[in-house]
Amino acid sequence: MKLFEESMYRLIVETSTNLPGDVRRAVNRGRASEDAATRAGLALTTIAQNIEMAEQEVSPICQDTGMPTFIIHTPVGANQIEMKKAIYSAVIRATKDGKLRPNSVDSLTGANSGDNLGPGTPVIHFEQWEQEKVDVRLILKGGGCENKNIQYSLPAELEGIGKAGRDLDGIRKCIMHAVYQAQGQGCSAGFIGVGIGGDRTTGYDLAKQQLFRHVDDVNPHEDLAKLEDYIMENANKLGIGTMGFGGEVTLLGCKIGAMNRLPASFFVSVAYNCWAFRRQGVLIEPSTGEITDWLYEAGSEVHMEANAETAASQVESSDSDEVKGREVVLQTPISEDQIRSLRVGDVVVIRGEMHTGRDALHKYLMDHDAPIDLNGAVIYHCGPVMMKDEEGWHVKAAGPTTSIREEPYQGDILKKFGIRAVIGKGGMGPQTLQALQEHGGVYLNAIGGAAQYYARCIKKVNGVDFMEFGIPEAMWHLEVDGFAAIVTMDSHGNSLHADVSKDSADKLAMFKEPVF
């Protein structure tokens, strides 16, 4: 199978850079259902642009390329040991070429392996079957949506929707609650796979298996087909919307599977996936390792209809209160007076230098000085994909990461260093909101997953600190121009995220009564 390694490299590149046709159609349906002149509508337009840009540039759709997970079915006699070695080599090459971000981190030391290899990474599941071809499926599921996976043990009392029993209606309540709890932190509008039954491990595995189904297929189990249709119709009534901005489109796909369970256990496991639904598969000729077929429709077959100019004109002519926010250009460093003038809904365009900072940096800054002056600065919750050549470092992908992880640190760090703006996705909690009021700061929500859209706004890498944390966690100093994000938490105590969460909780309560 001398061509198997090259085939795996091609599979990785295609999965990372080019959303398949069924996913693109789902995103296009979402855009058609959303008012283009709202925040959610503008977010979907940005998403569509980003999908096209990633395909054209052959660069990661989202900078978080997740934990590569391979599901492989092989005929009897296939050498799985050699296949695994070839996959490792392909992963190393794809990481070196900037198609995968180095994401394999030692759980005890925090050290990044730098090549996506390490104990347990990548994830490779082999299973024999009676067919002659090798079937390889790959999913790249980022940490932001992975963190919104959830598992229920029935019976249970669920916030907002009441008692969930060990029946189809209890399962319905679990799934509705799973969509609600994700809010915008999993980069909605998203897709969910649901596993009913099994134990804690096999239930989650079944849920993830559902994500390999085609978006437009029909569940062969009549009751599960009805439940999938119900969830698709009603989850979008929660009003969470794209990026948690509010709106009509919260869920783009729901797939449900069931397996037997122990009498004492009744698990409902939900695997949440962001709009950047990166999964692909190939059939391999065992004698050569060559790809004979791709298992999901090529993305290039489905146009994204991304038209930023049309969206902008719709916003200008809109009567919606939601889009009446101003567009404000800010040059760093930023003053407190400039920040105090901003309100939720304003669009801020950043020029100048900003600095990336994620989990490792926030923890470090709690007890240490910063390597540079951060007074008036902008911190970007981002772990970029970076490449280095003879001219220096270059940004290949740079969308925002989920901000809520930094909630234990953010308020203290804002005040300690004089930081004026934080950019991320999904919003932050009450501690940060209070600090924004007291200190004079603002939270700006960028569009999650739009790694190519934002990378083009970065004109130069001015430097880097803390490379010992690994590329994603290092503190990159980036010169930007035209970097736009929406004010969703201001210095006056207003939080769009808190408002949407409360509103969706009220709507969730409407689904308490039995349906099945």
Short mmCIF file of C-alpha atoms in Angstrom, two decimals:
data_model
loop_
_atom_site.label_atom_id
_atom_site.label_comp_id
_atom_site.label_asym_id
_atom_site.label_seq_id
_atom_site.Cartn_x
_atom_site.Cartn_y
_atom_site.Cartn_z
CA MET A 1 0.00 0.00 0.00
CA LYS A 2 2.71 2.43 -1.00
CA LEU A 3 0.19 5.17 -1.86
CA PHE A 4 -1.73 4.96 1.44
CA GLU A 5 0.26 7.70 3.21
CA GLU A 6 -0.29 10.11 0.31
CA SER A 7 -4.00 9.24 0.30
CA MET A 8 -4.25 10.01 4.02
CA TYR A 9 -2.48 13.33 3.49
CA ARG A 10 -4.98 14.22 0.75
CA LEU A 11 -7.85 13.25 3.05
CA ILE A 12 -6.54 15.48 5.85
CA VAL A 13 -6.04 18.48 3.56
CA GLU A 14 -9.49 18.13 1.99
CA THR A 15 -11.19 17.75 5.37
CA SER A 16 -9.42 20.77 6.88
CA THR A 17 -9.84 23.17 3.98
CA ASN A 18 -13.00 22.32 2.03
CA LEU A 19 -16.43 21.77 3.58
CA PRO A 20 -18.36 19.01 1.77
CA GLY A 21 -21.42 19.75 -0.33
CA ASP A 22 -24.08 18.55 2.12
CA VAL A 23 -22.73 20.88 4.83
CA ARG A 24 -22.56 23.81 2.41
CA ARG A 25 -26.18 23.27 1.40
CA ALA A 26 -27.21 23.28 5.07
CA VAL A 27 -25.39 26.59 5.60
CA ASN A 28 -27.05 28.05 2.50
CA ARG A 29 -30.47 26.96 3.81
CA GLY A 30 -29.65 28.67 7.07
CA ARG A 31 -28.74 31.89 5.29
CA ALA A 32 -32.00 31.79 3.35
CA SER A 33 -33.93 31.51 6.64
CA GLU A 34 -32.16 34.42 8.34
CA ASP A 35 -32.66 38.14 7.79
CA ALA A 36 -29.44 39.19 6.08
CA ALA A 37 -29.62 42.61 7.75
CA THR A 38 -29.30 41.26 11.31
CA ARG A 39 -26.18 40.43 13.30
CA ALA A 40 -26.87 36.73 12.73
CA GLY A 41 -27.39 37.34 9.01
CA LEU A 42 -24.11 39.21 8.73
CA ALA A 43 -22.38 36.40 10.63
CA LEU A 44 -23.71 33.83 8.16
CA THR A 45 -22.48 35.97 5.27
CA THR A 46 -19.02 36.06 6.85
CA ILE A 47 -19.15 32.29 7.34
CA ALA A 48 -20.04 31.78 3.67
CA GLN A 49 -17.16 34.03 2.60
CA ASN A 50 -14.77 32.15 4.88
CA ILE A 51 -15.78 28.78 3.41
CA GLU A 52 -14.99 30.03 -0.10
CA MET A 53 -11.71 31.63 0.99
CA ALA A 54 -10.50 28.44 2.68
CA GLU A 55 -11.19 26.41 -0.44
CA GLN A 56 -9.43 28.92 -2.70
CA GLU A 57 -6.40 29.28 -0.43
CA VAL A 58 -6.30 25.55 0.51
CA SER A 59 -5.99 26.71 4.13
CA PRO A 60 -7.80 25.64 7.30
CA ILE A 61 -11.44 26.72 7.46
CA CYS A 62 -11.02 27.16 11.22
CA GLN A 63 -7.72 27.55 13.04
CA ASP A 64 -8.77 24.90 15.57
CA THR A 65 -8.34 21.75 13.51
CA GLY A 66 -9.34 19.69 16.53
CA MET A 67 -8.18 16.20 17.41
CA PRO A 68 -8.01 14.26 14.14
CA THR A 69 -10.25 11.21 14.55
CA PHE A 70 -10.07 8.40 11.99
CA ILE A 71 -12.68 5.63 11.69
CA ILE A 72 -11.29 2.85 9.48
CA HIS A 73 -12.95 -0.31 8.20
CA THR A 74 -10.53 -2.82 6.70
CA PRO A 75 -10.89 -6.18 4.97
CA VAL A 76 -9.47 -9.26 6.66
CA GLY A 77 -5.70 -9.37 6.28
CA ALA A 78 -5.06 -5.62 6.02
CA ASN A 79 -1.93 -4.57 7.91
CA GLN A 80 -3.33 -2.13 10.46
CA ILE A 81 0.08 -1.53 12.04
CA GLU A 82 1.54 -0.22 8.79
CA MET A 83 -1.61 1.79 8.10
CA LYS A 84 -1.31 3.49 11.48
CA LYS A 85 2.33 4.37 10.79
CA ALA A 86 1.33 5.90 7.45
CA ILE A 87 -1.41 7.96 9.14
CA TYR A 88 1.12 9.26 11.67
CA SER A 89 3.44 10.33 8.86
CA ALA A 90 0.59 12.03 7.01
CA VAL A 91 -0.46 13.91 10.18
CA ILE A 92 3.11 15.13 10.76
CA ARG A 93 3.34 16.35 7.17
CA ALA A 94 -0.05 18.08 7.28
CA THR A 95 0.95 19.84 10.51
CA LYS A 96 4.25 20.98 9.02
CA ASP A 97 2.41 22.28 5.94
CA GLY A 98 -0.06 24.32 8.02
CA LYS A 99 -3.12 22.20 7.20
CA LEU A 100 -3.40 21.11 10.84
CA ARG A 101 -2.64 23.19 13.92
CA PRO A 102 -0.36 21.48 16.45
CA ASN A 103 -2.99 20.43 18.98
CA SER A 104 -1.50 17.51 20.91
CA VAL A 105 -0.79 18.70 24.47
CA ASP A 106 0.60 16.71 27.40
CA SER A 107 -2.17 16.71 30.00
CA LEU A 108 0.26 16.85 32.93
CA THR A 109 2.97 19.25 31.74
CA GLY A 110 1.07 21.30 29.16
CA ALA A 111 3.85 20.74 26.64
CA ASN A 112 2.78 20.74 22.98
CA SER A 113 4.33 17.94 20.91
CA GLY A 114 4.39 20.26 17.88
CA ASP A 115 3.43 17.56 15.38
CA ASN A 116 -0.02 16.37 16.58
CA LEU A 117 1.43 13.05 17.77
CA GLY A 118 1.38 11.85 21.36
CA PRO A 119 -0.32 9.32 23.62
CA GLY A 120 -3.88 9.08 22.31
CA THR A 121 -3.42 11.47 19.38
CA PRO A 122 -4.45 11.25 16.68
CA VAL A 123 -7.46 9.05 17.46
CA ILE A 124 -7.60 5.97 15.21
CA HIS A 125 -10.37 3.35 15.41
CA PHE A 126 -10.02 0.18 13.32
CA GLU A 127 -12.74 -2.35 12.59
CA GLN A 128 -12.73 -5.29 10.18
CA TRP A 129 -15.56 -5.84 7.73
CA GLU A 130 -16.40 -8.28 4.95
CA GLN A 131 -15.99 -5.82 2.08
CA GLU A 132 -12.87 -5.66 -0.06
CA LYS A 133 -12.26 -1.91 0.09
CA VAL A 134 -10.73 0.10 2.94
CA ASP A 135 -13.14 2.78 4.20
CA VAL A 136 -11.47 5.71 5.99
CA ARG A 137 -13.49 8.53 7.58
CA LEU A 138 -11.97 11.57 9.25
CA ILE A 139 -13.55 14.22 11.45
CA LEU A 140 -11.83 17.39 12.70
CA LYS A 141 -13.91 18.57 15.64
CA GLY A 142 -12.57 21.68 17.36
CA GLY A 143 -12.31 22.21 21.10
CA GLY A 144 -14.96 24.93 21.25
CA CYS A 145 -17.73 22.60 20.10
CA GLU A 146 -16.20 19.56 21.82
CA ASN A 147 -16.55 21.41 25.12
CA LYS A 148 -20.30 21.74 24.52
CA ASN A 149 -20.83 17.98 24.28
CA ILE A 150 -23.11 16.85 27.07
CA GLN A 151 -24.36 13.58 28.53
CA TYR A 152 -27.58 13.03 30.50
CA SER A 153 -28.48 10.17 32.84
CA LEU A 154 -32.23 9.62 32.93
CA PRO A 155 -34.41 10.25 34.80
CA ALA A 156 -33.28 13.83 35.37
CA GLU A 157 -34.56 17.28 36.25
CA LEU A 158 -33.42 19.66 33.51
CA GLU A 159 -33.13 23.41 33.87
CA GLY A 160 -35.99 25.18 32.15
CA ILE A 161 -37.69 22.12 30.70
CA GLY A 162 -38.50 20.00 33.75
CA LYS A 163 -38.45 16.28 34.41
CA ALA A 164 -37.06 13.99 31.69
CA GLY A 165 -38.06 10.35 32.06
CA ARG A 166 -36.77 7.16 30.50
CA ASP A 167 -38.79 7.44 27.31
CA LEU A 168 -38.81 9.16 23.93
CA ASP A 169 -40.19 12.34 25.44
CA GLY A 170 -37.39 12.41 28.02
CA ILE A 171 -34.89 12.04 25.20
CA ARG A 172 -36.59 14.95 23.39
CA LYS A 173 -36.15 17.16 26.45
CA CYS A 174 -32.46 16.24 26.74
CA ILE A 175 -31.77 17.19 23.12
CA MET A 176 -33.60 20.50 23.41
CA HIS A 177 -31.67 21.28 26.59
CA ALA A 178 -28.38 20.32 24.87
CA VAL A 179 -28.99 22.92 22.14
CA TYR A 180 -29.96 25.52 24.74
CA GLN A 181 -26.87 24.99 26.93
CA ALA A 182 -24.48 25.35 23.99
CA GLN A 183 -25.70 28.91 23.27
CA GLY A 184 -23.21 30.56 20.91
CA GLN A 185 -20.13 29.03 22.51
CA GLY A 186 -20.06 26.05 20.15
CA CYS A 187 -20.05 28.30 17.06
CA SER A 188 -23.72 27.96 16.21
CA ALA A 189 -25.45 27.40 13.91
CA GLY A 190 -24.36 23.83 14.55
CA PHE A 191 -24.98 20.15 13.98
CA ILE A 192 -25.64 17.54 16.67
CA GLY A 193 -25.21 13.79 16.85
CA VAL A 194 -27.20 12.01 19.55
CA GLY A 195 -26.54 8.57 21.03
CA ILE A 196 -29.28 6.88 23.04
CA GLY A 197 -28.22 4.05 25.37
CA GLY A 198 -24.90 2.27 25.76
CA ASP A 199 -22.61 3.07 28.66
CA ARG A 200 -20.92 6.42 29.23
CA THR A 201 -18.17 5.66 26.73
CA THR A 202 -20.10 3.88 23.98
CA GLY A 203 -22.94 6.41 24.23
CA TYR A 204 -20.60 9.27 23.34
CA ASP A 205 -19.02 7.15 20.61
CA LEU A 206 -22.45 6.48 19.11
CA ALA A 207 -23.26 10.20 19.22
CA LYS A 208 -20.09 11.04 17.29
CA GLN A 209 -20.80 8.28 14.78
CA GLN A 210 -24.03 10.08 13.90
CA LEU A 211 -21.97 13.05 12.68
CA PHE A 212 -20.70 10.89 9.82
CA ARG A 213 -24.21 10.56 8.40
CA HIS A 214 -25.13 12.72 5.42
CA VAL A 215 -26.97 15.88 6.44
CA ASP A 216 -29.95 15.16 4.18
CA ASP A 217 -30.42 11.44 4.91
CA VAL A 218 -33.58 10.01 6.54
CA ASN A 219 -33.33 7.93 9.69
CA PRO A 220 -34.53 4.36 8.95
CA HIS A 221 -36.09 4.14 12.43
CA GLU A 222 -39.52 5.77 12.20
CA ASP A 223 -39.61 7.15 15.76
CA LEU A 224 -36.08 8.54 15.51
CA ALA A 225 -36.88 10.11 12.14
CA LYS A 226 -39.85 11.89 13.73
CA LEU A 227 -37.67 13.03 16.63
CA GLU A 228 -35.00 14.40 14.28
CA ASP A 229 -37.66 16.38 12.40
CA TYR A 230 -39.11 17.68 15.67
CA ILE A 231 -35.72 18.87 16.92
CA MET A 232 -34.90 20.61 13.64
CA GLU A 233 -38.21 22.46 13.70
CA ASN A 234 -38.26 23.44 17.35
CA ALA A 235 -34.63 23.96 18.34
CA ASN A 236 -34.59 26.91 15.97
CA LYS A 237 -37.47 28.44 17.93
CA LEU A 238 -35.15 28.97 20.91
CA GLY A 239 -33.85 32.16 19.29
CA ILE A 240 -30.17 31.56 20.09
CA GLY A 241 -29.12 32.13 16.50
CA THR A 242 -25.79 32.16 14.74
CA MET A 243 -22.90 32.87 17.14
CA GLY A 244 -25.50 33.29 19.89
CA PHE A 245 -26.47 36.68 18.45
CA GLY A 246 -30.16 35.77 18.47
CA GLY A 247 -32.04 34.85 15.33
CA GLU A 248 -33.85 32.16 13.40
CA VAL A 249 -31.05 29.66 12.76
CA THR A 250 -29.52 27.82 15.71
CA LEU A 251 -29.33 24.24 14.39
CA LEU A 252 -28.43 23.03 10.91
CA GLY A 253 -28.62 19.27 11.42
CA CYS A 254 -29.69 16.61 13.95
CA LYS A 255 -28.90 12.89 13.67
CA ILE A 256 -29.94 10.32 16.30
CA GLY A 257 -28.92 6.71 16.87
CA ALA A 258 -29.82 4.15 19.54
CA MET A 259 -28.20 1.07 21.06
CA ASN A 260 -28.99 -1.28 23.91
CA ARG A 261 -28.19 -0.37 27.50
CA LEU A 262 -27.96 -1.80 30.99
CA PRO A 263 -31.25 -1.94 32.94
CA ALA A 264 -29.84 0.47 35.53
CA SER A 265 -28.44 3.01 33.04
CA PHE A 266 -30.16 5.28 30.55
CA PHE A 267 -27.73 7.71 28.93
CA VAL A 268 -28.48 10.30 26.30
CA SER A 269 -25.21 11.58 24.83
CA VAL A 270 -24.99 14.63 22.58
CA ALA A 271 -22.00 15.47 20.37
CA TYR A 272 -22.18 19.11 19.33
CA ASN A 273 -20.41 20.24 16.15
CA CYS A 274 -19.94 23.81 14.96
CA TRP A 275 -20.95 25.13 11.53
CA ALA A 276 -17.40 24.28 10.37
CA PHE A 277 -18.50 20.65 10.10
CA ARG A 278 -15.27 19.15 8.81
CA ARG A 279 -15.67 15.49 8.01
CA GLN A 280 -14.81 13.56 4.88
CA GLY A 281 -14.17 9.97 3.83
CA VAL A 282 -12.53 7.89 1.13
CA LEU A 283 -12.57 4.35 -0.23
CA ILE A 284 -9.08 2.91 -0.66
CA GLU A 285 -7.88 0.15 -2.94
CA PRO A 286 -6.15 -2.28 -0.51
CA SER A 287 -3.49 -3.46 -2.95
CA THR A 288 -2.17 0.03 -3.73
CA GLY A 289 -3.48 2.42 -1.04
CA GLU A 290 -4.92 4.65 -3.75
CA ILE A 291 -8.18 6.60 -3.32
CA THR A 292 -10.94 5.16 -5.53
CA ASP A 293 -13.89 7.23 -4.29
CA TRP A 294 -14.69 10.20 -2.04
CA LEU A 295 -17.61 9.46 0.28
CA TYR A 296 -19.06 12.97 0.61
CA GLU A 297 -19.90 15.37 -2.19
CA ALA A 298 -17.09 17.75 -3.08
CA GLY A 299 -17.51 21.24 -1.68
CA SER A 300 -16.70 22.82 -5.02
CA GLU A 301 -20.01 21.46 -6.34
CA VAL A 302 -22.00 23.80 -4.07
CA HIS A 303 -21.56 27.58 -4.36
CA MET A 304 -21.84 29.54 -1.09
CA GLU A 305 -23.46 32.64 -2.65
CA ALA A 306 -21.36 34.86 -0.40
CA ASN A 307 -22.08 38.46 -1.30
CA ALA A 308 -20.81 40.94 1.27
CA GLU A 309 -21.82 43.97 -0.79
CA THR A 310 -25.46 42.83 -0.99
CA ALA A 311 -25.52 42.17 2.76
CA ALA A 312 -24.05 45.61 3.45
CA SER A 313 -26.69 47.32 1.31
CA GLN A 314 -29.44 45.41 3.12
CA VAL A 315 -28.09 46.61 6.44
CA GLU A 316 -28.01 50.21 5.26
CA SER A 317 -31.66 50.07 4.18
CA SER A 318 -32.88 48.05 7.17
CA ASP A 319 -35.38 49.40 9.70
CA SER A 320 -34.32 46.83 12.31
CA ASP A 321 -33.24 48.26 15.67
CA GLU A 322 -30.72 45.45 15.93
CA VAL A 323 -28.44 46.84 13.22
CA LYS A 324 -28.52 50.50 14.20
CA GLY A 325 -25.15 50.26 15.96
CA ARG A 326 -22.39 52.52 14.71
CA GLU A 327 -19.18 51.48 13.02
CA VAL A 328 -16.26 52.84 15.05
CA VAL A 329 -12.63 52.66 13.97
CA LEU A 330 -10.18 52.34 16.88
CA GLN A 331 -6.42 52.72 16.65
CA THR A 332 -4.46 50.94 19.35
CA PRO A 333 -3.61 51.80 22.09
CA ILE A 334 -7.22 52.67 23.02
CA SER A 335 -8.28 55.15 25.70
CA GLU A 336 -10.89 54.63 28.39
CA ASP A 337 -13.00 57.49 26.98
CA GLN A 338 -13.15 55.73 23.60
CA ILE A 339 -14.29 52.51 25.27
CA ARG A 340 -16.90 54.24 27.43
CA SER A 341 -18.47 55.68 24.29
CA LEU A 342 -19.24 52.20 22.90
CA ARG A 343 -22.53 50.36 23.30
CA VAL A 344 -23.69 46.81 22.61
CA GLY A 345 -24.39 46.52 18.88
CA ASP A 346 -21.60 48.83 17.72
CA VAL A 347 -19.20 47.42 15.15
CA VAL A 348 -15.58 48.11 16.08
CA VAL A 349 -12.83 48.06 13.45
CA ILE A 350 -9.35 47.66 14.95
CA ARG A 351 -6.17 49.10 13.51
CA GLY A 352 -2.73 48.73 15.03
CA GLU A 353 -1.28 46.01 17.21
CA MET A 354 -3.24 43.33 19.04
CA HIS A 355 -1.98 40.39 21.09
CA THR A 356 -3.22 36.82 21.20
CA GLY A 357 -3.81 35.21 24.57
CA ARG A 358 -5.39 31.92 25.56
CA ASP A 359 -5.48 29.62 28.58
CA ALA A 360 -1.76 29.31 29.32
CA LEU A 361 -1.10 33.05 28.98
CA HIS A 362 -4.03 34.07 31.19
CA LYS A 363 -2.93 31.70 33.92
CA TYR A 364 0.66 33.01 33.65
CA LEU A 365 -0.32 36.69 33.76
CA MET A 366 -2.20 36.25 37.02
CA ASP A 367 1.13 35.89 38.86
CA HIS A 368 3.69 37.48 36.51
CA ASP A 369 4.37 40.68 34.59
CA ALA A 370 3.57 40.91 30.89
CA PRO A 371 6.50 40.92 28.45
CA ILE A 372 5.18 44.15 26.87
CA ASP A 373 3.14 47.19 27.90
CA LEU A 374 -0.55 46.23 27.66
CA ASN A 375 -2.04 49.56 28.74
CA GLY A 376 -4.77 50.39 26.22
CA ALA A 377 -4.19 47.09 24.44
CA VAL A 378 -6.44 44.56 22.72
CA ILE A 379 -6.23 40.88 23.68
CA TYR A 380 -7.44 38.38 21.10
CA HIS A 381 -8.59 34.97 22.31
CA CYS A 382 -7.01 33.09 19.43
CA GLY A 383 -4.66 30.18 18.80
CA PRO A 384 -3.55 30.77 15.20
CA VAL A 385 -2.09 28.44 12.62
CA MET A 386 1.40 29.80 11.93
CA MET A 387 4.06 29.07 9.32
CA LYS A 388 7.66 30.23 9.28
CA ASP A 389 9.96 30.82 6.30
CA GLU A 390 13.11 32.83 5.64
CA GLU A 391 11.10 36.06 5.94
CA GLY A 392 9.67 35.17 9.35
CA TRP A 393 6.30 34.09 10.73
CA HIS A 394 3.07 34.21 8.73
CA VAL A 395 -0.52 33.73 9.88
CA LYS A 396 -2.35 30.98 7.98
CA ALA A 397 -5.59 30.92 10.02
CA ALA A 398 -6.71 33.08 12.93
CA GLY A 399 -10.32 32.90 14.10
CA PRO A 400 -11.40 33.41 17.73
CA THR A 401 -11.52 30.71 20.39
CA THR A 402 -14.27 30.32 23.00
CA SER A 403 -13.81 33.03 25.61
CA ILE A 404 -15.67 31.61 28.60
CA ARG A 405 -12.64 29.48 29.55
CA GLU A 406 -10.87 32.68 30.58
CA GLU A 407 -13.67 33.83 32.89
CA PRO A 408 -11.72 32.98 36.10
CA TYR A 409 -8.86 35.28 34.99
CA GLN A 410 -10.15 37.93 32.60
CA GLY A 411 -11.47 40.58 34.97
CA ASP A 412 -8.32 40.63 37.11
CA ILE A 413 -6.04 40.74 34.07
CA LEU A 414 -8.00 43.59 32.49
CA LYS A 415 -7.52 45.75 35.57
CA LYS A 416 -3.96 44.64 36.35
CA PHE A 417 -2.55 45.56 32.93
CA GLY A 418 -4.92 48.25 31.68
CA ILE A 419 -6.28 46.21 28.78
CA ARG A 420 -9.20 47.96 27.10
CA ALA A 421 -10.68 45.39 24.72
CA VAL A 422 -11.02 41.62 24.58
CA ILE A 423 -11.92 39.83 21.34
CA GLY A 424 -13.26 36.30 21.32
CA LYS A 425 -16.42 34.32 20.68
CA GLY A 426 -19.35 33.16 22.74
CA GLY A 427 -19.21 35.91 25.35
CA MET A 428 -18.08 35.91 28.97
CA GLY A 429 -19.72 35.84 32.38
CA PRO A 430 -20.69 38.19 35.21
CA GLN A 431 -17.18 38.59 36.66
CA THR A 432 -15.83 39.90 33.38
CA LEU A 433 -18.90 42.09 32.83
CA GLN A 434 -18.39 43.70 36.21
CA ALA A 435 -14.71 44.32 35.46
CA LEU A 436 -15.62 45.92 32.14
CA GLN A 437 -17.83 48.37 34.04
CA GLU A 438 -15.34 49.14 36.79
CA HIS A 439 -12.26 49.42 34.59
CA GLY A 440 -13.67 50.71 31.32
CA GLY A 441 -13.39 47.77 28.98
CA VAL A 442 -15.35 46.11 26.21
CA TYR A 443 -15.87 42.59 24.87
CA LEU A 444 -15.93 42.20 21.10
CA ASN A 445 -17.44 39.09 19.51
CA ALA A 446 -15.73 37.93 16.32
CA ILE A 447 -17.22 35.23 14.09
CA GLY A 448 -16.15 31.81 15.34
CA GLY A 449 -14.48 29.59 12.78
CA ALA A 450 -13.89 32.42 10.29
CA ALA A 451 -10.15 31.80 10.33
CA GLN A 452 -9.42 32.86 6.76
CA TYR A 453 -11.63 35.94 6.94
CA TYR A 454 -9.67 37.27 9.91
CA ALA A 455 -6.24 36.09 8.76
CA ARG A 456 -6.45 38.47 5.81
CA CYS A 457 -6.80 41.39 8.28
CA ILE A 458 -3.44 40.56 9.83
CA LYS A 459 -0.76 42.44 7.92
CA LYS A 460 2.35 41.53 9.88
CA VAL A 461 3.63 39.43 12.77
CA ASN A 462 5.53 41.86 14.99
CA GLY A 463 6.87 39.23 17.36
CA VAL A 464 6.04 36.40 19.71
CA ASP A 465 6.51 35.54 23.38
CA PHE A 466 6.11 32.30 25.33
CA MET A 467 6.79 29.91 22.49
CA GLU A 468 7.42 27.37 25.23
CA PHE A 469 3.62 27.24 25.60
CA GLY A 470 3.31 25.96 22.01
CA ILE A 471 2.16 27.79 18.90
CA PRO A 472 -1.56 27.98 19.78
CA GLU A 473 -0.91 29.19 23.34
CA ALA A 474 1.98 31.57 22.59
CA MET A 475 1.47 35.34 22.78
CA TRP A 476 1.58 36.58 19.19
CA HIS A 477 1.92 40.32 18.54
CA LEU A 478 -0.02 41.06 15.35
CA GLU A 479 -0.33 44.20 13.24
CA VAL A 480 -3.90 44.39 11.95
CA ASP A 481 -5.97 46.64 9.73
CA GLY A 482 -9.72 46.38 9.23
CA PHE A 483 -10.28 43.75 11.94
CA ALA A 484 -14.04 44.02 12.62
CA ALA A 485 -16.01 42.62 15.57
CA ILE A 486 -19.29 43.41 17.30
CA VAL A 487 -19.61 44.90 20.80
CA THR A 488 -21.60 42.31 22.76
CA MET A 489 -20.55 43.35 26.31
CA ASP A 490 -19.95 47.02 27.08
CA SER A 491 -18.69 49.15 29.97
CA HIS A 492 -22.25 50.05 31.02
CA GLY A 493 -23.31 46.61 32.24
CA ASN A 494 -24.99 45.45 29.03
CA SER A 495 -24.45 41.91 27.71
CA LEU A 496 -26.05 40.56 24.55
CA HIS A 497 -25.04 37.06 25.68
CA ALA A 498 -26.89 37.35 28.98
CA ASP A 499 -29.95 38.71 27.17
CA VAL A 500 -30.01 35.89 24.60
CA SER A 501 -29.46 33.27 27.30
CA LYS A 502 -32.39 34.57 29.34
CA ASP A 503 -34.65 34.84 26.32
CA SER A 504 -33.82 31.31 25.13
CA ALA A 505 -34.38 29.94 28.66
CA ASP A 506 -37.86 31.44 28.61
CA LYS A 507 -38.53 29.85 25.22
CA LEU A 508 -37.15 26.49 26.36
CA ALA A 509 -39.84 26.40 29.03
CA MET A 510 -42.46 26.31 26.28
CA PHE A 511 -41.40 22.74 25.48
CA LYS A 512 -42.13 21.21 28.91
CA GLU A 513 -45.33 19.45 27.91
CA PRO A 514 -45.14 15.89 26.51
CA VAL A 515 -45.05 15.49 22.75
CA PHE A 516 -44.33 11.79 22.17
#
